[in-house]
XYZ file of C-alpha atoms in Angstrom:
525
model
C -29.221 -1.481 6.672
C -26.280 -0.354 4.693
C -24.585 2.936 6.418
C -22.035 5.833 4.840
C -18.743 5.281 6.067
C -17.863 7.862 8.028
C -15.073 10.565 6.272
C -12.524 11.433 8.238
C -11.199 14.709 9.652
C -9.844 16.570 12.082
C -11.203 16.772 16.778
C -13.803 18.542 16.975
C -11.884 19.825 19.371
C -9.386 21.043 17.058
C -12.172 22.681 14.716
C -13.878 24.390 17.630
C -10.108 26.122 18.943
C -9.859 27.181 15.237
C -12.885 28.788 15.110
C -12.528 30.174 18.337
C -8.798 31.972 17.604
C -10.239 34.169 14.557
C -13.614 34.893 16.839
C -11.366 35.571 19.823
C -9.315 38.842 18.427
C -12.878 39.824 18.406
C -14.066 39.705 21.323
C -10.775 41.040 22.904
C -11.012 44.142 21.054
C -15.062 44.652 22.543
C -13.080 44.405 26.067
C -10.552 46.818 24.670
C -7.919 45.288 24.024
C -5.499 46.474 21.250
C -3.093 44.425 19.309
C -1.407 47.647 17.244
C 1.994 49.616 17.917
C 1.601 52.858 17.586
C 4.402 54.637 15.262
C 6.640 56.078 17.373
C 8.809 59.051 15.629
C 13.374 57.497 15.330
C 15.278 59.578 17.657
C 19.233 58.678 19.108
C 18.642 56.853 21.906
C 18.871 53.793 21.853
C 15.378 52.660 23.314
C 13.354 54.692 21.395
C 15.060 53.739 18.533
C 13.860 50.027 19.490
C 10.039 51.041 20.233
C 10.047 53.015 16.680
C 11.177 49.304 15.516
C 8.616 47.413 17.336
C 5.678 47.313 14.608
C 8.518 46.014 12.369
C 9.812 43.464 14.182
C 6.875 42.009 15.183
C 5.511 41.748 11.529
C 8.619 40.048 10.423
C 8.196 37.315 13.216
C 4.406 36.972 12.306
C 4.971 36.174 8.297
C 8.216 34.577 9.061
C 6.650 32.456 11.544
C 3.634 31.129 8.720
C 6.525 31.213 6.242
C 8.506 28.403 8.542
C 5.393 26.287 9.112
C 5.156 26.183 4.835
C 8.389 25.097 4.801
C 7.366 21.841 7.481
C 4.514 21.420 5.397
C 6.004 21.388 2.902
C 7.861 18.547 4.088
C 5.054 16.286 5.653
C 3.644 16.415 2.339
C 6.585 14.534 0.981
C 7.123 12.221 3.718
C 3.536 10.895 3.301
C 3.994 11.537 -0.625
C 6.986 7.681 0.202
C 4.750 6.474 2.627
C 1.014 6.503 0.543
C 1.755 7.150 -3.143
C -0.264 10.436 -2.966
C 0.653 12.949 -6.044
C -2.001 15.226 -4.435
C -0.897 16.110 -1.714
C 3.046 17.310 -2.131
C 1.376 19.390 -5.480
C -1.708 21.142 -3.297
C 1.359 21.640 -0.934
C 3.569 22.645 -3.246
C 0.536 26.278 -4.398
C 1.082 26.891 -0.358
C 5.031 26.917 0.329
C 5.354 29.590 -2.990
C 2.620 31.092 -0.912
C 5.073 30.935 2.049
C 8.050 32.372 -0.399
C 5.162 35.370 -1.197
C 5.055 36.151 2.256
C 8.938 35.588 2.925
C 9.860 38.184 0.142
C 7.089 40.408 1.226
C 8.766 40.539 4.901
C 12.343 40.570 3.073
C 11.596 44.136 1.489
C 9.099 45.880 4.199
C 12.436 44.886 6.329
C 14.493 45.915 3.491
C 16.953 43.107 3.177
C 16.508 43.028 -0.752
C 16.559 45.319 -2.668
C 13.363 47.793 -3.737
C 12.930 50.427 -5.314
C 9.390 51.686 -4.091
C 8.520 53.306 -0.660
C 7.169 50.888 2.460
C 4.000 52.861 2.578
C 2.794 52.111 -0.659
C 6.025 48.018 -1.027
C 4.161 46.161 2.636
C 0.210 46.907 1.712
C 0.780 46.437 -2.026
C 2.348 43.238 -1.869
C 0.236 41.366 1.306
C -1.998 41.928 -1.609
C -0.424 41.004 -4.407
C 0.331 37.392 -1.842
C -2.975 36.698 -0.231
C -4.127 36.952 -4.171
C -1.365 34.464 -5.090
C -2.368 31.923 -2.141
C -6.155 32.130 -3.188
C -5.985 31.379 -6.519
C -2.706 28.662 -6.914
C -4.389 26.703 -4.055
C -7.649 26.666 -5.835
C -5.702 26.105 -9.367
C -4.292 23.186 -7.211
C -7.125 21.567 -6.175
C -8.687 22.398 -8.809
C -6.925 20.571 -11.550
C -7.024 17.274 -9.261
C -10.679 17.837 -8.476
C -11.220 16.870 -11.812
C -8.940 14.179 -12.879
C -9.758 10.427 -12.443
C -7.897 9.594 -9.359
C -6.664 6.278 -10.322
C -5.041 8.351 -13.346
C -2.613 10.467 -10.783
C -2.244 7.925 -8.232
C -0.422 5.295 -10.601
C 1.002 7.285 -13.655
C 1.000 11.356 -13.805
C 4.139 11.426 -11.134
C 6.052 14.209 -13.375
C 2.960 16.184 -11.418
C 5.519 16.807 -9.000
C 8.247 18.718 -10.032
C 6.331 20.211 -12.985
C 3.386 21.758 -11.454
C 6.020 22.755 -8.397
C 7.946 24.177 -11.328
C 5.614 26.362 -12.960
C 4.185 27.968 -8.981
C 8.101 28.529 -8.971
C 8.251 30.625 -11.752
C 4.583 32.470 -11.537
C 5.828 33.114 -7.825
C 8.971 34.403 -9.224
C 7.861 36.275 -12.075
C 5.180 38.346 -9.153
C 8.027 39.053 -6.709
C 10.217 40.251 -10.004
C 7.632 43.004 -10.584
C 7.117 44.070 -6.852
C 11.018 44.277 -6.335
C 11.807 46.645 -9.106
C 8.342 48.784 -9.498
C 9.570 51.827 -8.555
C 5.988 52.790 -8.341
C 3.381 51.174 -6.652
C -0.819 51.578 -6.609
C -2.485 52.605 -3.795
C -3.955 50.019 -1.766
C -5.007 51.840 1.130
C -7.480 54.251 2.007
C -7.554 55.126 6.343
C -11.267 57.242 6.123
C -13.299 54.711 3.475
C -14.853 52.069 4.469
C -13.457 49.356 2.696
C -9.405 50.523 4.117
C -7.904 46.986 1.028
C -10.656 47.715 -1.241
C -6.967 45.244 -3.104
C -8.105 42.644 -0.727
C -11.827 42.450 -1.540
C -10.753 40.181 -4.305
C -8.422 37.146 -2.142
C -11.367 37.301 0.009
C -13.918 36.599 -3.035
C -12.034 34.082 -4.221
C -11.872 32.314 -0.110
C -15.218 32.360 -0.426
C -15.208 30.155 -3.596
C -12.750 27.762 -2.652
C -15.539 25.354 -0.307
C -16.920 24.866 -3.674
C -14.078 23.164 -4.978
C -12.582 22.272 -1.743
C -15.726 20.274 -0.122
C -15.769 18.006 -2.976
C -11.895 17.277 -3.035
C -11.993 16.356 0.593
C -15.665 13.819 -0.097
C -13.226 12.359 -3.298
C -10.507 11.530 -1.448
C -10.821 11.690 1.920
C -8.405 12.562 4.473
C -7.896 14.594 7.016
C -5.852 17.196 5.481
C -8.294 17.610 2.921
C -11.153 18.192 5.619
C -8.374 20.440 6.994
C -7.826 22.770 3.435
C -11.563 22.996 4.448
C -10.955 24.445 7.054
C -8.953 26.737 6.752
C -11.292 28.112 4.480
C -12.443 30.057 7.864
C -8.780 31.716 9.143
C -8.363 33.252 5.660
C -11.952 35.155 4.977
C -11.031 36.494 8.944
C -7.765 37.671 7.971
C -9.433 39.111 4.857
C -12.084 41.157 6.786
C -9.583 42.513 9.096
C -7.811 43.520 6.528
C -10.138 45.328 4.710
C -12.911 46.588 6.633
C -10.118 47.142 9.569
C -6.507 47.577 8.592
C -6.162 51.972 8.358
C -2.261 51.664 8.700
C 0.487 49.593 8.563
C 1.395 47.516 11.630
C -1.927 48.607 13.883
C -4.983 46.658 15.285
C -6.122 44.824 12.589
C -2.972 44.741 10.989
C -1.778 42.314 13.251
C -4.549 40.602 13.425
C -4.646 39.398 10.192
C -1.210 38.288 9.951
C -1.710 35.826 13.225
C -4.642 34.836 11.637
C -3.180 34.216 8.449
C -0.770 32.234 10.180
C -3.176 29.529 11.534
C -4.875 29.491 7.804
C -0.952 27.258 7.652
C -0.697 25.956 10.748
C -4.529 24.220 9.914
C -3.135 22.126 6.646
C -0.076 21.183 8.684
C -1.911 19.897 11.126
C -4.184 18.223 9.050
C -1.277 16.355 7.856
C -0.059 15.425 11.415
C -3.017 13.940 11.757
C -3.264 11.856 9.027
C 0.377 10.334 10.026
C -1.192 10.272 13.376
C -3.947 7.634 11.549
C -1.927 6.215 9.111
C 0.047 4.659 12.750
C -2.290 3.326 14.338
C -4.355 1.791 11.212
C -0.566 -0.088 11.036
C -0.759 -0.761 14.510
C -4.223 -1.998 14.249
C -4.253 -4.009 11.009
C -0.158 -5.770 13.111
C -2.590 -6.551 15.797
C -5.289 -8.425 12.908
C -2.783 -9.832 11.292
C -0.903 -11.769 14.709
C -4.814 -12.772 15.886
C -4.398 -14.318 12.236
C -1.764 -15.812 12.684
C -1.851 -17.480 15.952
C -5.538 -18.210 14.878
C -4.679 -19.885 12.133
C -1.429 -22.019 13.557
C -4.297 -22.974 15.975
C -6.418 -24.302 12.890
C -3.717 -26.015 11.385
C -2.305 -27.728 14.433
C -6.333 -29.229 15.404
C -6.476 -29.664 10.774
C -3.521 -31.802 11.513
C -4.536 -33.579 14.604
C -8.215 -34.048 12.708
C -5.990 -35.510 9.587
C -4.237 -38.090 11.549
C -6.414 -39.542 14.106
C -8.903 -39.597 11.139
C -7.124 -42.077 9.222
C -6.250 -43.466 11.755
C -9.593 -44.155 12.527
C -10.698 -44.840 8.460
C -7.727 -46.565 8.480
C -8.884 -49.711 11.176
C -12.103 -50.204 9.038
C -10.857 -50.835 6.033
C -8.125 -53.032 7.096
C -10.577 -55.280 8.626
C -13.058 -54.836 5.699
C -10.600 -55.894 3.378
C -9.536 -58.638 5.942
C -13.343 -60.103 6.087
C -13.712 -60.559 2.527
C -10.553 -62.174 2.352
C -11.713 -64.768 4.633
C -15.517 -64.947 3.487
C -13.757 -65.480 0.056
C -11.459 -68.242 1.410
C -14.624 -69.807 3.684
C -16.498 -69.712 0.560
C -14.683 -71.213 -1.611
C -15.788 -73.164 -4.445
C -18.811 -71.935 -3.865
C -18.190 -68.356 -5.046
C -19.607 -68.098 -8.860
C -17.623 -65.736 -11.145
C -19.851 -63.100 -10.465
C -19.581 -63.563 -6.614
C -15.589 -63.027 -6.942
C -16.099 -59.913 -9.729
C -17.682 -57.930 -6.769
C -15.898 -59.317 -3.770
C -12.984 -57.597 -6.131
C -14.390 -53.909 -6.927
C -14.751 -54.323 -2.872
C -11.760 -54.939 -2.297
C -10.567 -51.960 -5.002
C -12.097 -49.871 -3.757
C -10.842 -50.343 0.446
C -7.367 -49.826 -1.438
C -7.684 -46.602 -3.352
C -9.515 -45.100 0.272
C -6.471 -46.129 1.626
C -4.280 -44.930 -0.422
C -6.602 -41.202 -0.617
C -6.247 -42.053 3.541
C -2.823 -41.820 2.891
C -2.347 -38.652 0.808
C -4.951 -36.689 2.809
C -2.180 -37.675 5.903
C 0.416 -36.772 3.800
C -1.272 -32.989 2.225
C -1.874 -32.428 6.076
C 1.890 -33.492 7.132
C 3.380 -30.679 4.806
C 1.439 -27.227 6.059
C 2.584 -28.959 10.095
C 6.245 -30.055 9.323
C 8.170 -28.099 10.431
C 11.996 -28.671 10.287
C 14.199 -25.943 9.347
C 16.068 -25.814 6.023
C 18.916 -26.981 5.484
C 21.588 -26.581 2.363
C 21.245 -30.067 0.611
C 23.022 -32.274 -2.316
C 20.494 -32.341 -4.738
C 22.530 -35.190 -5.887
C 22.437 -37.093 -2.956
C 18.578 -36.550 -2.871
C 17.848 -37.824 -6.476
C 19.937 -40.717 -5.791
C 18.424 -41.879 -2.501
C 14.515 -41.336 -4.147
C 15.556 -43.391 -6.679
C 16.223 -46.177 -4.703
C 13.072 -45.683 -2.605
C 11.719 -46.663 -6.804
C 13.579 -49.482 -7.229
C 10.784 -51.654 -7.745
C 8.506 -49.799 -10.177
C 11.180 -49.029 -11.897
C 13.268 -52.392 -12.514
C 9.429 -53.862 -13.551
C 8.843 -50.706 -15.802
C 12.183 -50.781 -17.509
C 12.623 -47.238 -17.328
C 15.527 -45.272 -17.974
C 16.671 -42.918 -15.867
C 19.611 -40.000 -16.904
C 20.635 -37.929 -14.330
C 22.546 -33.745 -14.729
C 24.806 -32.796 -12.185
C 22.483 -30.586 -9.483
C 23.442 -28.333 -7.845
C 23.096 -27.214 -3.487
C 19.182 -26.370 -2.605
C 18.335 -25.103 0.747
C 15.346 -26.694 1.303
C 13.765 -28.794 3.713
C 15.184 -33.059 2.851
C 11.942 -35.416 3.805
C 9.966 -32.548 1.687
C 11.111 -32.357 -1.630
C 12.044 -36.118 -1.145
C 8.912 -36.540 -2.054
C 8.528 -34.044 -5.129
C 10.893 -35.963 -6.881
C 9.562 -39.825 -5.906
C 5.971 -38.093 -7.648
C 7.448 -36.775 -10.357
C 9.568 -39.880 -11.504
C 6.669 -41.825 -10.375
C 4.117 -40.306 -12.679
C 6.605 -40.262 -15.677
C 6.836 -44.110 -15.391
C 2.505 -44.622 -14.258
C 1.238 -42.455 -17.714
C 2.785 -44.181 -20.711
C 1.084 -46.052 -23.376
C 3.198 -48.521 -25.075
C 6.715 -46.647 -24.595
C 9.556 -47.688 -22.443
C 9.657 -44.646 -19.632
C 12.795 -41.813 -20.074
C 13.115 -39.382 -17.676
C 15.483 -36.861 -18.018
C 16.414 -34.652 -14.336
C 18.229 -31.203 -15.006
C 18.864 -27.786 -13.305
C 19.450 -24.591 -14.610
C 21.035 -21.957 -11.710
C 19.189 -18.275 -11.791
C 19.977 -15.085 -9.071
C 19.387 -17.242 -6.678
C 17.202 -20.065 -6.903
C 17.907 -23.349 -8.513
C 15.002 -24.592 -11.626
C 14.894 -28.314 -11.963
C 13.046 -29.700 -14.515
C 12.048 -33.668 -14.157
C 11.154 -34.296 -17.986
C 9.040 -37.785 -19.384
C 8.083 -39.185 -22.407
C 4.652 -40.083 -21.623
C 1.096 -39.392 -22.348
C 1.004 -35.958 -21.768
C -1.603 -33.608 -21.339
C -3.756 -31.133 -23.754
C -2.566 -27.789 -23.000
C -6.045 -26.952 -21.416
C -5.855 -29.094 -18.256
C -1.907 -27.766 -17.638
C -3.217 -25.575 -14.723
C -6.257 -27.765 -12.964
C -3.828 -30.541 -12.481
C -2.457 -29.138 -9.030
C -5.959 -28.910 -7.520
C -6.821 -31.450 -5.160
C -8.261 -34.945 -6.143
C -7.978 -33.335 -10.070
C -7.610 -36.459 -12.451
C -7.426 -36.453 -16.226
C -7.644 -39.729 -16.900
C -10.178 -42.691 -15.156
C -8.582 -44.585 -12.694
C -9.297 -48.368 -14.001
C -6.557 -46.997 -17.029
C -4.221 -45.864 -13.918
C -4.274 -46.059 -10.909
C -4.397 -42.620 -8.659
C -5.559 -40.635 -6.155
C -5.086 -37.095 -8.282
C -2.964 -36.308 -4.604
C 0.271 -36.669 -5.294
C 1.044 -33.171 -7.745
C -1.021 -31.225 -5.616
C 1.292 -32.551 -2.250
C 4.372 -31.283 -5.004
C 2.503 -28.123 -4.831
C 2.224 -27.369 -1.526
C 6.264 -28.443 -0.951
C 7.284 -26.235 -2.866
C 5.399 -23.275 -2.256
C 6.207 -24.352 1.461
C 10.542 -24.033 0.279
C 9.777 -20.551 -1.234
C 9.735 -22.104 -4.459
C 7.047 -22.316 -7.404
C 5.666 -24.823 -9.417
C 4.768 -25.106 -13.332
C 3.995 -27.864 -16.147
C 4.886 -27.381 -20.143
C 3.432 -30.658 -22.355
C 1.848 -31.362 -24.910
C -1.162 -34.610 -25.551
C 1.204 -37.769 -26.627
C 5.307 -36.316 -26.198
C 5.401 -36.160 -22.805
C 6.245 -33.459 -20.307
C 8.352 -31.743 -18.339
C 7.545 -30.562 -14.791
C 9.222 -27.494 -13.044
C 9.634 -25.863 -10.308
C 12.413 -23.691 -8.336
C 14.166 -23.918 -4.662
C 16.444 -21.251 -2.965
C 19.632 -21.780 -3.299
C 22.351 -20.640 -1.125
C 23.652 -17.178 -0.736
């Protein structure tokens, strides 16, 4: 039975805490707790003067707390972008940050730290309403933009969206700030005696209430703790607006301060979502590392067992094969003249099969030993390596009258014993796979960056281009065993050795015109 994978989300305790914080001020109000600051007339008494500014102080602390959280959220979002290449998160967070910048302007203008023409009585509530509208709209635009994009598109190709949309959001925010700061008269936004005390705040409330239509599909399309937090942040945003619309009748009163506090929570929830995304990412990396270590140990154990099995199996297989071959020779010698031509032919097939089976067993053993070989890589003089290889092939070279030329070769960083097998197999193939030509083999090398690219060129039978990718596969042969002897393991062994030495191997060939095998090996830095 298929079960749908559970989408990532914030811990239930966090969600319950957000709900509790949104409800708690109303409960405390019910029991008589008042969060408002009663305006005090300004006097010359220092203590009384401080008290008269207490509402403004609290307002400043609340607003700048929200702005600080917006800054931290931006830093986290761009760190996530660097780690996960996630374009959507920083763009949405930039929208939140621009809204935070509007809040900062709202605070600085209210405290008269920047020049603003209008009176605070109208400036503070009007800029609040404009900031809330900007917050609701810009976040909805940011989320909605990515909701209607193909997920793969912007992840791979549209990183330019970050600076472009950030600049666009910033320009809009600056324009609004400029208009608000330079307007001599601002519209009345507070109506203390009405049922809806701040009608301008109804617009952002309506937008926040519609935002689940965009935020929830976004969360389902791009599931993460952050996108879930965006959905959860709707609750404190809506609650904030309700306190302003139905409760706040003057600056710094009970519902005014509650609304500003809840706005901090609305900024804090996405920040917490990003934090939990980091925690999840870290946990996933730890789990992946543990699984990787476990798989590595299991693979090491499996390779060791496979190597031991190959050694034992090859030893156990060789013994009966030697016995069959020896007894076939004894039978031939014992029967002597009683052997007719057909019997000799049959025994020839049998002995040939035994020898081929022995060669296959030896090849498989070499292939398994490549993987289990643990000799440290060291600097090797390729000239000496090839010279020793040619000495080991002295008999087939003389018998075939092969002419082998070697350019000056560099020092490489590799396993000496294994690399000798590579040259031996490639040279032996160049000698073996011939029709009527005397073998001509040329070995050269060119250095590029930190690697050496060797080439072994022969004048043999060559091969069709369609087979070039198949020849390195185990037991893959392009010619019949009656025509050319072999097991189909030599090039597989070469490939395994070259890859073990951090290189790659390939071939270029044309039927009837020879082949050139290339392989790369690191060189000392």
